[in-house]
């Protein structure tokens, strides 16, 4: 079946430093990858949508300068949180799918704590 | 774009009774409506979904209803158990778009 491995599961970084999270698709081709953030007590906000061989589309309030994303092939994507501060803490989730209008398969999430 | 409203934000029900969570959406082009269950400290997991060509779907004790005219969809959990206590999120995806827009979530508490 389709699986998405996301790592690390949890990470702590010092305020002002950066951290990178990765997602690996297994059993299908991750043509599209969506990155979401769930801040404490909030719902899931879409950060950006990445499609292989296309430009990455960032949502309002999220920028490439802050959340650079790499999606070099059909099985891997990574996102970095640059210069992390307290407001960046939360659960980051990647979701991948092969074709338009198919279901997303989500990774297990990366919980970021900023101290 | 799409906006999804989800109510209630907190729902307490007695064990073995039913629980209902309601969501509304704005974009009539939305055609896929999944429901996710999130346990504390875990990622959300898809529990049931419905597409716009259906009005009702049931998987064991989970029932989802879709009213396209009213742009409303709902999750009903019958015969609730303590293990059903969790956060539940509805979502809507607009046809032709890659976006999945989530509701704000409902914390379901099953009381013994």
Coordinates of N, CA and C in Angstrom, one line a residue, chain B:
Chain B
X1 N -11.0 29.8 -3.6 CA -10.6 29.1 -2.5 C -11.7 28.4 -1.8
X2 N -11.5 28.0 -0.6 CA -12.6 27.2 0.1 C -12.4 27.6 1.6
X3 N -13.6 27.7 2.3 CA -13.6 27.9 3.7 C -14.5 26.8 4.3
X4 N -14.0 26.2 5.3 CA -14.8 25.1 6.0 C -15.0 25.5 7.4
X5 N -16.3 25.5 7.8 CA -16.7 25.7 9.2 C -17.1 24.4 9.9
X6 N -16.6 24.2 11.1 CA -16.9 22.9 11.8 C -17.4 23.2 13.2
X7 N -18.5 22.6 13.5 CA -19.1 22.7 14.8 C -19.6 21.4 15.4
X8 N -19.6 21.2 16.7 CA -19.1 22.1 17.7 C -17.6 22.0 17.8
X9 N -17.0 22.8 18.6 CA -15.6 22.7 18.8 C -15.3 21.7 19.9
X10 N -16.3 21.6 20.9 CA -16.1 20.5 21.9 C -17.5 19.8 22.0
X11 N -17.4 18.5 22.1 CA -18.6 17.7 22.1 C -18.5 16.6 23.2
X12 N -19.3 16.7 24.2 CA -19.3 15.6 25.2 C -20.6 14.8 25.1
X13 N -20.4 13.5 25.0 CA -21.6 12.6 25.0 C -21.3 11.4 25.9
X14 N -22.4 10.8 26.3 CA -22.4 9.6 27.2 C -21.9 8.4 26.3
X15 N -21.2 7.6 27.0 CA -20.8 6.3 26.3 C -22.0 5.6 25.8
X16 N -21.9 5.1 24.6 CA -22.9 4.3 23.9 C -24.0 5.2 23.2
X17 N -24.0 6.5 23.4 CA -24.9 7.3 22.7 C -24.2 7.8 21.4
X18 N -24.9 8.6 20.6 CA -24.4 9.0 19.3 C -23.8 10.4 19.4
X19 N -22.8 10.6 18.5 CA -22.2 11.9 18.4 C -22.3 12.4 17.0
X20 N -22.6 13.7 16.8 CA -22.7 14.3 15.5 C -21.8 15.5 15.4
X21 N -21.1 15.6 14.3 CA -20.3 16.8 14.0 C -20.6 17.3 12.6
X22 N -20.8 18.6 12.6 CA -21.3 19.2 11.3 C -20.3 20.1 10.7
X23 N -20.2 20.1 9.4 CA -19.3 21.0 8.7 C -20.1 21.6 7.5
X24 N -19.7 22.9 7.2 CA -20.2 23.5 6.0 C -19.1 24.0 5.2
X25 N -19.3 24.1 3.9 CA -18.3 24.6 3.0 C -18.9 25.7 2.1
X26 N -18.0 26.4 1.4 CA -18.5 27.5 0.5 C -18.5 27.3 -1.0
X27 N -17.5 26.5 -1.4 CA -17.2 26.4 -2.8 C -18.0 25.2 -3.4
X28 N -19.0 25.5 -4.2 CA -19.8 24.4 -4.8 C -19.0 23.4 -5.7
X29 N -17.8 23.8 -6.0 CA -17.0 22.9 -6.8 C -16.3 21.9 -6.0
X30 N -16.4 22.0 -4.6 CA -15.8 21.0 -3.8 C -16.4 19.6 -4.0
X31 N -15.7 18.6 -4.1 CA -16.2 17.3 -4.5 C -15.7 16.1 -3.6
X32 N -14.9 16.4 -2.6 CA -14.4 15.3 -1.8 C -14.3 15.8 -0.4
X33 N -14.8 14.9 0.5 CA -15.0 15.4 1.9 C -14.5 14.3 2.9
X34 N -13.3 14.3 3.3 CA -12.7 13.3 4.2 C -12.9 13.8 5.7
X35 N -12.9 12.8 6.5 CA -12.9 13.0 8.0 C -11.7 12.4 8.6
X36 N -11.0 13.1 9.5 CA -9.8 12.6 10.1 C -10.0 12.6 11.6
X37 N -9.3 11.6 12.2 CA -9.3 11.4 13.7 C -7.9 11.6 14.1
X38 N -7.7 12.5 15.1 CA -6.3 12.7 15.6 C -6.3 12.5 17.1
X39 N -5.5 11.5 17.4 CA -5.2 11.2 18.9 C -4.2 12.1 19.4
X40 N -4.1 12.3 20.7 CA -3.1 13.3 21.2 C -1.7 12.9 20.8
X41 N -1.0 13.9 20.3 CA 0.4 13.6 20.0 C 0.6 12.9 18.7
X42 N -0.5 12.6 18.0 CA -0.3 11.8 16.7 C -0.8 12.6 15.5
X43 N -0.5 12.1 14.3 CA -1.0 12.7 13.1 C -2.4 12.3 12.9
X44 N -3.1 13.1 12.1 CA -4.5 12.8 11.8 C -4.6 11.6 10.8
X45 N -5.6 10.7 11.1 CA -5.8 9.5 10.3 C -7.1 9.5 9.6
X46 N -7.2 9.3 8.3 CA -8.4 9.2 7.6 C -9.3 8.1 8.2
X47 N -10.6 8.4 8.5 CA -11.5 7.4 9.1 C -12.6 7.1 8.1
X48 N -13.0 8.1 7.4 CA -14.1 7.9 6.4 C -14.1 9.1 5.5
X49 N -14.6 8.9 4.3 CA -14.8 10.0 3.4 C -16.0 9.8 2.5
X50 N -16.4 10.9 1.8 CA -17.5 10.8 0.9 C -17.2 11.7 -0.3
X51 N -17.7 11.3 -1.4 CA -17.5 12.1 -2.6 C -18.8 12.7 -3.0
X52 N -18.7 13.6 -3.9 CA -19.9 14.4 -4.2 C -21.0 13.7 -5.0
X53 N -20.7 12.5 -5.4 CA -21.7 11.7 -6.1 C -22.5 10.8 -5.2
X54 N -22.3 11.0 -3.9 CA -23.0 10.2 -2.9 C -23.6 11.1 -1.9
X55 N -24.7 10.6 -1.2 CA -25.3 11.4 -0.1 C -25.1 10.8 1.2
X56 N -24.8 9.5 1.2 CA -24.6 8.8 2.5 C -23.6 7.7 2.4
X57 N -22.8 7.5 3.4 CA -21.8 6.4 3.4 C -21.6 6.0 4.8
X58 N -21.6 4.7 5.0 CA -21.4 4.1 6.3 C -20.3 3.1 6.3
X59 N -19.4 3.2 7.3 CA -18.4 2.2 7.6 C -18.6 1.8 9.1
X60 N -19.1 0.7 9.3 CA -19.4 0.2 10.7 C -20.2 1.3 11.4
X61 N -19.6 1.8 12.5 CA -20.4 2.7 13.3 C -20.2 4.2 12.9
X62 N -19.6 4.4 11.8 CA -19.4 5.8 11.2 C -20.3 6.0 10.1
X63 N -21.0 7.1 10.1 CA -21.9 7.5 9.0 C -21.6 8.9 8.6
X64 N -21.4 9.2 7.3 CA -21.3 10.5 6.8 C -22.4 10.8 5.9
X65 N -22.9 12.0 6.0 CA -24.0 12.5 5.2 C -23.5 13.8 4.4
X66 N -23.9 13.9 3.2 CA -23.6 15.0 2.4 C -24.8 15.6 1.8
X67 N -25.0 16.9 2.0 CA -26.1 17.7 1.4 C -25.5 18.8 0.5
X68 N -25.4 18.5 -0.7 CA -24.7 19.4 -1.7 C -25.4 20.7 -1.8
X69 N -26.7 20.6 -1.8 CA -27.5 21.8 -1.9 C -27.3 22.8 -0.8
X70 N -27.2 22.3 0.4 CA -27.0 23.1 1.6 C -25.5 23.3 1.8
X71 N -24.6 22.6 1.0 CA -23.2 22.7 1.2 C -22.8 22.3 2.7
X72 N -23.3 21.2 3.1 CA -23.2 20.7 4.4 C -22.9 19.2 4.5
X73 N -22.0 18.8 5.3 CA -21.7 17.4 5.5 C -21.5 17.1 7.0
X74 N -21.7 15.9 7.4 CA -21.7 15.6 8.8 C -21.2 14.2 9.0
X75 N -20.6 14.1 10.2 CA -20.1 12.8 10.7 C -21.0 12.4 11.9
X76 N -21.4 11.1 11.9 CA -22.2 10.6 13.0 C -21.6 9.3 13.5
X77 N -21.3 9.3 14.8 CA -20.6 8.1 15.4 C -21.7 7.5 16.2
X78 N -22.1 6.3 15.9 CA -23.1 5.6 16.7 C -22.5 4.7 17.8
X79 N -23.2 4.5 18.8 CA -22.7 3.6 19.9 C -21.2 4.0 20.3
X80 N -21.0 5.2 20.7 CA -19.7 5.7 21.0 C -19.0 4.9 22.2
X81 N -17.7 4.8 22.1 CA -16.9 4.1 23.1 C -15.8 5.1 23.5
X82 N -15.2 4.8 24.7 CA -14.1 5.7 25.2 C -13.0 5.9 24.1
X83 N -12.8 4.8 23.3 CA -11.7 4.9 22.3 C -12.0 5.9 21.2
X84 N -13.3 6.4 21.2 CA -13.7 7.4 20.1 C -13.3 8.8 20.6
X85 N -12.9 8.9 21.8 CA -12.4 10.3 22.3 C -11.2 10.7 21.5
X86 N -11.3 11.8 20.9 CA -10.2 12.3 20.1 C -10.6 13.6 19.4
X87 N -9.7 14.2 18.7 CA -10.0 15.4 17.8 C -10.5 14.9 16.5
X88 N -11.5 15.4 16.0 CA -12.0 15.1 14.6 C -12.0 16.3 13.7
X89 N -11.4 16.1 12.5 CA -11.4 17.2 11.6 C -12.1 16.8 10.3
X90 N -12.9 17.8 9.8 CA -13.5 17.6 8.5 C -12.6 18.3 7.5
X91 N -12.8 18.0 6.3 CA -12.0 18.7 5.2 C -12.8 18.7 3.9
X92 N -12.4 19.6 3.1 CA -13.1 19.6 1.7 C -12.0 19.9 0.7
X93 N -12.2 19.2 -0.4 CA -11.2 19.4 -1.5 C -12.0 19.9 -2.7
X94 N -11.5 20.9 -3.4 CA -12.2 21.5 -4.5 C -11.7 20.8 -5.8
X95 N -12.7 20.4 -6.6 CA -12.4 19.7 -7.8 C -11.4 20.4 -8.7
X96 N -10.4 19.7 -9.1 CA -9.4 20.3 -10.0 C -8.3 21.1 -9.2
X97 N -8.5 21.1 -7.9 CA -7.4 21.8 -7.1 C -6.7 20.8 -6.2
X98 N -5.5 21.1 -5.8 CA -4.8 20.2 -5.0 C -5.1 20.4 -3.5
X99 N -5.8 21.5 -3.2 CA -6.0 21.9 -1.9 C -7.0 21.1 -1.1
X100 N -6.6 20.8 0.2 CA -7.5 20.2 1.1 C -7.7 21.2 2.2
X101 N -8.9 21.7 2.4 CA -9.1 22.7 3.4 C -9.7 22.1 4.6
X102 N -9.1 22.3 5.8 CA -9.6 21.6 7.0 C -10.5 22.5 7.8
X103 N -11.4 21.9 8.5 CA -12.2 22.6 9.6 C -11.3 22.8 10.8
X104 N -11.9 23.5 11.8 CA -11.1 23.8 13.0 C -11.0 22.7 14.0
X105 N -11.8 21.7 13.8 CA -11.7 20.5 14.6 C -12.7 20.5 15.7
X106 N -13.1 19.3 16.1 CA -14.0 19.0 17.2 C -13.4 18.1 18.2
X107 N -13.3 18.5 19.4 CA -12.8 17.6 20.5 C -14.0 16.8 21.0
X108 N -13.9 15.5 20.7 CA -15.0 14.6 21.2 C -14.6 13.9 22.5
X109 N -15.4 14.1 23.5 CA -15.1 13.5 24.8 C -16.3 12.5 25.1
X110 N -15.9 11.3 25.2 CA -16.9 10.2 25.6 C -16.9 10.0 27.1
X111 N -18.0 10.3 27.7 CA -18.1 10.2 29.2 C -18.6 8.9 29.6
X112 N -18.0 8.2 30.6 CA -18.6 6.9 31.0 C -19.9 7.1 31.7

